[in-house]
Short mmCIF file of C-alpha atoms and ligand atoms in Angstrom, two decimals:
data_model
loop_
_atom_site.label_atom_id
_atom_site.label_comp_id
_atom_site.label_asym_id
_atom_site.label_seq_id
_atom_site.Cartn_x
_atom_site.Cartn_y
_atom_site.Cartn_z
CA MET A 135 139.04 115.02 114.09
CA ASN A 136 139.29 113.63 110.53
CA SER A 137 137.82 116.48 108.47
CA ILE A 138 137.11 115.92 104.80
CA ALA A 139 139.09 117.87 102.20
CA VAL A 140 136.89 119.95 99.87
CA GLN A 141 137.89 117.94 96.80
CA SER A 142 136.84 114.69 98.53
CA LEU A 143 133.47 115.91 99.77
CA GLU A 144 131.39 114.74 96.81
CA THR A 145 132.97 111.27 96.81
CA THR A 146 132.36 110.93 100.54
CA VAL A 147 128.77 112.16 100.24
CA SER A 148 128.11 109.68 97.42
CA GLU A 149 129.59 106.84 99.46
CA VAL A 150 127.45 107.73 102.47
CA LEU A 151 124.31 108.07 100.32
CA ASP A 152 125.01 104.69 98.69
CA GLY A 153 125.74 103.08 102.05
CA THR A 154 122.61 104.31 103.84
CA PRO A 155 119.36 102.38 103.29
CA PHE A 156 116.55 104.90 102.81
CA ILE A 157 112.90 104.72 103.84
CA ASP A 158 110.74 105.28 100.73
CA ILE A 159 107.89 107.21 102.33
CA HIS A 160 105.45 107.23 99.38
CA THR A 161 104.98 104.53 96.74
CA HIS A 162 102.14 102.74 94.97
CA LEU A 163 103.80 99.37 95.55
CA PHE A 164 102.18 96.49 97.43
CA ALA A 165 103.49 93.70 99.63
CA PRO A 166 103.38 90.21 98.03
CA GLY A 167 100.28 89.36 100.06
CA PHE A 168 98.26 91.76 97.87
CA GLY A 169 98.78 89.54 94.83
CA LYS A 170 98.32 91.00 91.37
CA ILE A 171 97.52 94.57 92.44
CA GLY A 172 101.24 94.80 93.14
CA LEU A 173 102.85 95.61 89.80
CA TRP A 174 106.28 94.34 88.68
CA GLY A 175 108.10 93.11 85.58
CA ILE A 176 108.92 94.47 82.14
CA ASP A 177 105.40 94.82 80.72
CA GLU A 178 104.32 96.87 83.73
CA LEU A 179 107.52 98.95 83.46
CA LEU A 180 106.86 99.72 79.79
CA THR A 181 103.15 100.54 80.25
CA TYR A 182 103.91 102.97 83.11
CA HIS A 183 101.83 106.12 82.60
CA TYR A 184 104.96 108.30 82.43
CA LEU A 185 106.03 106.30 79.31
CA GLU A 186 102.53 106.26 77.83
CA ALA A 187 102.45 110.07 77.99
CA GLU A 188 105.74 110.08 76.04
CA LEU A 189 104.53 107.39 73.60
CA PHE A 190 101.63 109.50 72.39
CA ARG A 191 104.12 112.26 71.50
CA SER A 192 106.28 109.97 69.38
CA SER A 193 103.77 107.55 67.89
CA SER A 194 100.87 108.16 65.53
CA ILE A 195 98.61 105.77 67.44
CA HIS A 196 95.49 107.41 68.91
CA PRO A 197 94.94 106.66 72.61
CA SER A 198 91.55 105.10 71.86
CA LYS A 199 93.31 102.56 69.60
CA TYR A 200 96.13 102.05 72.10
CA TRP A 201 93.77 100.98 74.90
CA LEU A 202 92.26 98.32 72.63
CA LEU A 203 95.65 96.54 72.49
CA SER A 204 96.64 93.81 74.99
CA GLN A 205 99.17 94.85 77.65
CA THR A 206 101.88 92.85 75.84
CA GLN A 207 101.07 94.64 72.57
CA ARG A 208 101.09 98.01 74.36
CA ALA A 209 104.46 97.19 75.95
CA ASP A 210 105.83 96.10 72.57
CA LEU A 211 104.71 99.38 71.00
CA VAL A 212 106.25 101.49 73.78
CA TRP A 213 109.51 99.53 73.49
CA LYS A 214 109.61 99.85 69.69
CA THR A 215 108.77 103.57 69.69
CA LEU A 216 110.71 104.87 72.71
CA PHE A 217 113.63 102.42 72.97
CA VAL A 218 114.30 101.08 69.42
CA GLU A 219 113.21 103.80 67.00
CA ASN A 220 114.37 106.59 69.37
CA PRO A 221 117.19 106.70 71.96
CA PRO A 222 115.62 106.50 75.49
CA VAL A 223 117.02 109.82 76.79
CA SER A 224 114.07 111.01 78.91
CA GLU A 225 114.22 110.41 82.67
CA ALA A 226 111.48 107.75 82.53
CA THR A 227 112.78 105.85 79.50
CA ARG A 228 116.40 105.98 80.64
CA GLY A 229 115.08 104.60 83.93
CA VAL A 230 114.05 101.35 82.27
CA VAL A 231 117.54 101.01 80.76
CA ALA A 232 119.07 101.57 84.21
CA ILE A 233 116.84 98.84 85.68
CA LEU A 234 117.88 96.32 83.02
CA GLN A 235 121.55 97.17 83.62
CA ALA A 236 121.17 96.87 87.41
CA LEU A 237 119.52 93.45 87.05
CA GLY A 238 122.42 92.28 84.87
CA LEU A 239 120.35 92.17 81.69
CA ASP A 240 121.57 93.40 78.30
CA SER A 241 120.36 97.02 78.35
CA ASN A 242 121.49 97.42 74.73
CA ALA A 243 119.34 94.55 73.45
CA ARG A 244 116.60 95.48 70.96
CA SER A 245 114.46 92.35 71.61
CA LEU A 246 112.26 92.09 74.68
CA ALA A 247 112.23 88.27 74.61
CA PRO A 248 115.22 87.65 76.94
CA VAL A 249 113.95 90.33 79.33
CA ARG A 250 110.47 88.77 79.50
CA GLU A 251 112.06 85.37 80.07
CA TYR A 252 114.12 86.79 82.94
CA PHE A 253 111.06 88.18 84.72
CA GLN A 254 109.07 84.99 84.16
CA ASN A 255 111.77 83.16 86.13
CA GLN A 256 111.66 85.49 89.14
CA LYS A 257 110.05 84.55 92.46
CA LEU A 258 108.63 87.66 94.10
CA ALA A 259 109.75 86.59 97.58
CA ASP A 260 113.40 86.65 96.39
CA HIS A 261 113.00 89.42 93.84
CA ILE A 262 111.70 92.07 96.29
CA PRO A 263 114.71 91.98 98.68
CA ARG A 264 117.08 91.97 95.69
CA VAL A 265 115.36 94.98 94.14
CA PHE A 266 115.24 96.85 97.47
CA LYS A 267 118.97 96.20 97.95
CA LEU A 268 119.76 97.49 94.45
CA ALA A 269 117.62 100.57 95.18
CA GLY A 270 119.26 101.14 98.57
CA ILE A 271 115.96 101.19 100.48
CA SER A 272 115.01 99.23 103.61
CA GLU A 273 111.24 99.72 103.44
CA ALA A 274 108.53 101.33 101.35
CA VAL A 275 105.27 102.94 102.37
CA MET A 276 102.34 101.76 100.26
CA THR A 277 99.24 103.74 99.20
CA ASN A 278 96.20 101.92 100.55
CA ASP A 279 92.67 102.90 99.56
CA PRO A 280 89.96 101.55 101.90
CA LEU A 281 87.36 102.17 99.21
CA ASP A 282 89.16 100.17 96.51
CA PRO A 283 87.00 97.02 96.43
CA GLU A 284 89.83 94.66 95.44
CA GLU A 285 92.26 95.97 98.01
CA ALA A 286 89.63 96.30 100.76
CA ALA A 287 88.72 92.64 100.34
CA ILE A 288 92.35 91.66 100.86
CA TRP A 289 92.62 93.72 104.05
CA SER A 290 89.31 92.32 105.35
CA ALA A 291 90.52 88.79 104.69
CA GLY A 292 93.65 89.61 106.68
CA VAL A 293 97.06 90.23 105.07
CA ASP A 294 100.62 90.41 106.35
CA THR A 295 102.47 93.43 104.97
CA GLY A 296 105.81 91.76 105.79
CA PRO A 297 109.16 93.37 106.66
CA PHE A 298 109.51 95.59 103.59
CA PHE A 299 106.19 97.41 103.41
CA ARG A 300 104.24 99.80 105.62
CA ALA A 301 100.67 100.96 105.03
CA ALA A 302 99.32 104.46 104.45
CA LEU A 303 95.58 105.16 104.66
CA ARG A 304 94.76 107.03 101.45
CA LEU A 305 91.57 109.09 101.56
CA ASP A 306 91.18 110.68 98.11
CA ARG A 307 87.80 109.06 97.38
CA ILE A 308 86.37 110.14 100.75
CA ILE A 309 87.82 113.67 100.87
CA ASN A 310 87.75 114.62 97.16
CA GLU A 311 84.84 112.54 95.83
CA TRP A 312 82.44 112.46 98.77
CA ASP A 313 79.33 112.82 96.60
CA ALA A 314 80.34 109.73 94.63
CA HIS A 315 81.40 107.58 97.60
CA TRP A 316 79.39 108.42 100.75
CA SER A 317 76.84 105.72 99.83
CA VAL A 318 79.57 103.06 99.68
CA ILE A 319 80.40 103.87 103.30
CA ALA A 320 76.72 103.93 104.19
CA ALA A 321 76.38 100.48 102.67
CA GLN A 322 79.07 99.28 105.08
CA GLY A 323 76.78 100.17 108.00
CA TYR A 324 77.90 103.70 108.80
CA THR A 325 75.17 106.33 109.32
CA VAL A 326 76.51 108.93 106.94
CA GLN A 327 74.70 111.50 104.81
CA GLN A 328 75.68 113.20 101.55
CA ASP A 329 75.39 116.63 103.19
CA CYS A 330 77.73 115.53 106.01
CA GLY A 331 74.89 116.20 108.45
CA GLY A 332 73.62 114.15 111.35
CA GLN A 333 76.15 111.65 112.69
CA THR A 334 78.20 111.69 109.48
CA LEU A 335 81.42 113.09 110.91
CA SER A 336 81.48 110.94 114.03
CA GLU A 337 80.65 107.93 111.83
CA ILE A 338 83.55 108.78 109.54
CA ARG A 339 85.79 108.96 112.59
CA ARG A 340 84.51 105.48 113.49
CA PHE A 341 85.17 104.29 109.90
CA LEU A 342 88.71 105.71 109.95
CA ALA A 343 89.43 104.22 113.37
CA ALA A 344 88.37 100.80 112.09
CA TRP A 345 90.75 101.09 109.14
CA VAL A 346 93.60 102.37 111.33
CA THR A 347 93.17 99.28 113.48
CA ARG A 348 93.07 97.02 110.41
CA MET A 349 95.91 98.61 108.40
CA GLN A 350 98.17 100.05 111.11
CA PRO A 351 99.07 102.88 108.71
CA VAL A 352 102.07 105.12 109.40
CA TYR A 353 100.07 108.15 108.21
CA MET A 354 96.83 109.17 106.54
CA ALA A 355 97.15 110.76 103.12
CA VAL A 356 95.29 112.66 100.44
CA SER A 357 96.21 114.32 97.16
CA LEU A 358 94.54 117.69 96.64
CA PRO A 359 93.89 119.78 93.52
CA ASP A 360 95.53 123.09 92.73
CA SER A 361 92.15 124.66 93.51
CA PHE A 362 92.20 123.33 97.10
CA LEU A 363 91.14 125.93 99.63
CA PHE A 364 90.79 125.51 103.40
CA PRO A 365 88.55 126.33 105.16
CA VAL A 366 85.58 126.73 102.85
CA GLU A 367 81.96 125.65 103.27
CA ASP A 368 82.23 122.22 101.60
CA ALA A 369 82.28 118.53 102.44
CA ARG A 370 86.09 118.41 102.05
CA THR A 371 86.62 121.00 104.77
CA HIS A 372 84.16 119.25 107.12
CA LEU A 373 85.72 115.86 106.54
CA ILE A 374 89.29 117.09 107.04
CA ARG A 375 88.56 119.32 110.05
CA ASP A 376 85.99 117.23 111.91
CA ALA A 377 86.86 113.64 111.00
CA VAL A 378 90.36 113.12 109.59
CA LEU A 379 92.41 115.51 111.74
CA PRO A 380 90.71 114.45 115.02
CA THR A 381 91.36 110.79 114.14
CA CYS A 382 95.00 111.59 113.33
CA ARG A 383 95.32 113.20 116.75
CA GLU A 384 93.57 110.25 118.44
CA PHE A 385 96.06 107.81 116.91
CA ASN A 386 99.01 110.25 117.08
CA MET A 387 99.72 110.02 113.35
CA PRO A 388 100.57 112.62 110.72
CA MET A 389 98.47 113.50 107.71
CA ALA A 390 100.19 113.67 104.31
CA LEU A 391 98.96 116.38 101.96
CA MET A 392 100.01 116.18 98.31
CA ILE A 393 98.82 119.42 96.77
CA GLY A 394 98.60 120.72 93.20
CA VAL A 395 97.35 117.96 90.90
CA ARG A 396 94.82 118.66 88.15
CA ARG A 397 93.21 115.26 87.65
CA GLN A 398 92.24 114.08 84.18
CA VAL A 399 92.86 117.20 82.13
CA ASN A 400 93.01 114.70 79.24
CA PRO A 401 90.94 111.63 80.18
CA LEU A 402 91.94 109.88 76.92
CA LEU A 403 95.33 109.22 78.49
CA LYS A 404 93.88 107.61 81.68
CA ASN A 405 96.58 107.69 84.43
CA ALA A 406 98.75 109.74 82.09
CA GLY A 407 95.99 112.34 81.81
CA ASP A 408 96.72 114.26 85.03
CA ALA A 409 98.50 117.63 85.13
CA VAL A 410 99.77 120.26 87.58
CA GLY A 411 98.56 123.68 88.75
CA ILE A 412 99.86 126.36 91.11
CA ALA A 413 98.03 126.07 94.42
CA ASP A 414 97.15 128.77 96.93
CA LEU A 415 99.19 127.52 99.89
CA ARG A 416 97.41 129.78 102.37
CA SER A 417 95.27 126.68 102.97
CA LEU A 418 98.40 125.06 104.35
CA GLU A 419 99.02 128.14 106.49
CA ASN A 420 95.51 127.87 107.91
CA LEU A 421 95.80 124.13 108.58
CA SER A 422 99.23 124.38 110.22
CA ARG A 423 98.19 127.32 112.41
CA GLU A 424 94.69 126.16 113.36
CA PHE A 425 95.73 122.55 114.12
CA PRO A 426 99.02 122.81 116.04
CA ASP A 427 98.49 119.32 117.50
CA ASN A 428 98.36 117.79 114.03
CA ARG A 429 101.45 117.05 111.97
CA PHE A 430 101.48 117.54 108.23
CA LEU A 431 103.76 115.76 105.74
CA VAL A 432 103.51 118.01 102.69
CA SER A 433 104.52 117.64 99.06
CA VAL A 434 103.53 120.21 96.43
CA LEU A 435 103.46 119.38 92.73
CA SER A 436 104.08 122.79 91.20
CA ARG A 437 107.64 124.10 90.80
CA GLU A 438 106.32 127.57 91.59
CA ASN A 439 104.97 126.48 95.00
CA GLN A 440 108.32 125.10 96.29
CA HIS A 441 109.67 128.34 97.76
CA GLU A 442 106.41 129.11 99.61
CA LEU A 443 106.44 125.60 101.06
CA CYS A 444 109.93 126.19 102.43
CA VAL A 445 108.83 129.48 103.96
CA TYR A 446 105.79 127.87 105.60
CA ALA A 447 108.02 125.10 106.97
CA ARG A 448 110.10 127.83 108.64
CA LYS A 449 106.90 129.14 110.29
CA PHE A 450 105.29 125.87 111.36
CA PHE A 451 107.32 123.02 112.93
CA ASN A 452 104.28 120.74 112.55
CA LEU A 453 104.86 120.88 108.77
CA LEU A 454 107.47 118.59 107.16
CA PRO A 455 108.14 119.06 103.44
CA PHE A 456 108.86 115.89 101.52
CA GLY A 457 109.78 114.71 98.06
CA CYS A 458 110.09 116.04 94.55
CA TRP A 459 106.72 114.70 93.49
CA TRP A 460 105.86 113.33 90.03
CA PHE A 461 106.59 116.03 87.36
CA LEU A 462 109.30 117.38 89.67
CA ASN A 463 111.12 114.05 89.85
CA ASN A 464 113.71 115.06 87.25
CA PRO A 465 117.43 115.60 88.01
CA SER A 466 117.45 119.34 87.23
CA LEU A 467 114.45 120.01 89.49
CA VAL A 468 115.50 117.61 92.26
CA ALA A 469 118.82 119.51 92.47
CA GLU A 470 117.12 122.92 92.40
CA ILE A 471 114.51 122.05 95.03
CA THR A 472 116.95 120.22 97.32
CA ARG A 473 119.42 123.12 97.21
CA MET A 474 116.71 125.61 98.13
CA ARG A 475 115.51 123.38 100.98
CA VAL A 476 119.06 122.94 102.41
CA GLU A 477 119.61 126.70 102.22
CA MET A 478 116.28 127.48 103.97
CA LEU A 479 115.68 124.44 106.22
CA GLY A 480 119.09 122.91 106.84
CA MET A 481 118.49 119.16 107.08
CA SER A 482 114.94 119.42 108.50
CA PHE A 483 113.08 117.98 105.48
CA ILE A 484 112.67 114.71 103.53
CA PRO A 485 114.31 115.20 100.10
CA GLN A 486 112.62 112.50 98.13
CA HIS A 487 110.21 109.62 97.72
CA SER A 488 110.03 107.37 94.67
CA ASP A 489 106.29 107.27 93.94
CA ALA A 490 107.10 103.93 92.28
CA ARG A 491 104.08 102.19 90.78
CA VAL A 492 106.09 99.21 89.52
CA LEU A 493 108.48 97.42 91.88
CA GLU A 494 111.71 97.72 89.89
CA GLN A 495 111.25 101.47 89.43
CA VAL A 496 112.72 102.05 92.90
CA ILE A 497 116.09 101.04 91.39
CA TYR A 498 116.35 103.93 88.92
CA LYS A 499 114.35 106.47 90.87
CA TRP A 500 116.69 106.19 93.87
CA ARG A 501 119.83 105.87 91.73
CA SER A 502 118.81 109.07 89.93
CA SER A 503 117.91 110.91 93.16
CA ARG A 504 121.21 109.94 94.84
CA ARG A 505 123.06 111.17 91.76
CA SER A 506 121.19 114.51 91.80
CA ILE A 507 121.37 115.08 95.56
CA ALA A 508 125.06 114.18 96.12
CA PRO A 509 126.51 117.33 94.48
CA VAL A 510 123.95 119.52 96.27
CA LEU A 511 124.92 118.22 99.70
CA ALA A 512 128.63 118.31 98.77
CA LYS A 513 128.29 121.96 97.76
CA ALA A 514 126.66 122.78 101.09
CA TYR A 515 129.56 121.13 102.94
CA GLU A 516 132.10 122.85 100.67
CA LEU A 517 130.64 126.27 101.53
CA LEU A 518 130.67 125.34 105.23
CA THR A 519 134.32 124.28 105.04
CA VAL A 520 135.34 127.39 103.10
CA ASP A 521 133.51 129.53 105.66
CA GLY A 522 135.56 127.99 108.44
CA ARG A 523 133.86 124.88 109.86
CA ALA A 524 135.46 121.50 109.03
CA VAL A 525 133.13 118.64 108.05
CA THR A 526 133.64 115.01 109.09
CA ARG A 527 132.28 111.77 107.67
CA GLU A 528 130.24 111.40 110.85
CA ASP A 529 128.60 114.79 110.17
CA ILE A 530 127.64 113.66 106.68
CA GLN A 531 126.39 110.27 107.89
CA GLY A 532 124.32 111.96 110.57
CA ASP A 533 122.71 114.32 108.05
CA VAL A 534 122.03 111.61 105.45
CA SER A 535 120.44 109.33 108.04
CA ARG A 536 118.35 112.24 109.20
CA LEU A 537 117.20 113.22 105.68
CA PHE A 538 116.26 109.72 104.56
CA ARG A 539 115.32 107.96 107.82
CA THR A 540 115.06 109.73 111.16
CA ASN A 541 113.25 112.93 110.09
CA PHE A 542 110.42 110.65 108.97
CA GLN A 543 110.62 108.26 111.93
CA ARG A 544 110.68 111.10 114.45
CA PHE A 545 107.79 112.87 112.73
CA LEU A 546 105.76 109.67 112.94
CA GLU A 547 106.50 109.30 116.63
CA ASN A 548 106.15 113.04 117.26
CA SER A 549 109.46 112.84 119.05
O1 FIX B 898 98.45 111.00 93.88
C1 FIX B 898 99.48 110.33 93.80
O2 FIX B 898 99.89 109.63 94.73
C2 FIX B 898 100.28 110.41 92.53
O3 FIX B 898 101.59 110.08 92.82
C3 FIX B 898 99.72 109.47 91.47
O4 FIX B 898 98.38 109.73 91.30
C4 FIX B 898 100.41 109.61 90.11
O5 FIX B 898 99.67 108.92 89.13
C5 FIX B 898 101.81 109.07 90.08
O6 FIX B 898 102.02 107.90 89.90
C6 FIX B 898 102.90 109.98 90.24
O7 FIX B 898 104.08 109.62 90.20
ZN1 ZN B 899 101.80 108.84 94.43
#
């Protein structure tokens, strides 16, 4: 048995992480067939809401003035403020530098002209596999909203998601904004009512089944506020309990719950205007216990909720924690959360997803996650070795494949 010496563990772990293509289980990317709703290229990278949030802290421009600029002008201002006038040390700004370096561009350049020229010369059909290879991912799960008029039209017209993308049926508008959207569903010929009465719930099951057939999603998903409680006497509880979860069971698919976002605490910042809050995870306890035949992929946004999530995962095997979502996707927190999960759950979780909104972001988000997770796994193997059990490369490969591929695949298949 070729056991790994303690001093070689981190190198071996890094090699195995780099050599294993991951499945990116949650992104906001789109297959080429979706046209311009799929974002890529330097102007999209620079006007990413993470960078816009940082821009408003380092520039005197008021958001209302910023939104009046063209996207090119906005990108120029972000570049000037966060990359030229200030060193790009934050996770999100450094990410852009890492992308330029990975694509062989001059990441020290101060002018955007050569970078824009590079992207203008890219063909998406060649660019996507190159970017996925650089990111070390084999496929990405999209976020697909059946009530987004532009996207829905593309699905209705028929679209091939291709080899690199899988669909996920995202239900925020239905579950969180029922009062604003029930009439849109009614207009599509479903007998639904605002009060969820009558045939509403069976009609929503029919609506969901139609979209499952059309999209072939790998899971259904919803983001939920920090104030989310289940069960309570509201439309959200009815829709989840009597429409979404039964349909998930019917099609044998998990439901992803992303809990803890406070939407639009500062609407002036648009996508950058969302925040985080500590959620009462007893809702998760109730869901996991009351629906043992449903499977829940769960990510929580608040740092303070991470430990509880691990404890609930130890109580309910139909609950699979995933990712260091959004404001947690920073090296210090990825290391902290991953260490806690290894200590409490072994390898029975999914450490990360990219949440990429712009194609090339998968490059830095996965480079950064690999860099943060390698020492955490190596430390776990070091402690195991010191405590008397030798670790082999096969052990490490098995665990890494499990963390970034088979835990997800098996949870989808309920196997
Ligand atoms: O709800 C979500 O899927 C969030 O990831 C997004 O709303 C958020 O804007 C984001 O891009 C986070 O990284
Ligand atoms: Zn997301």
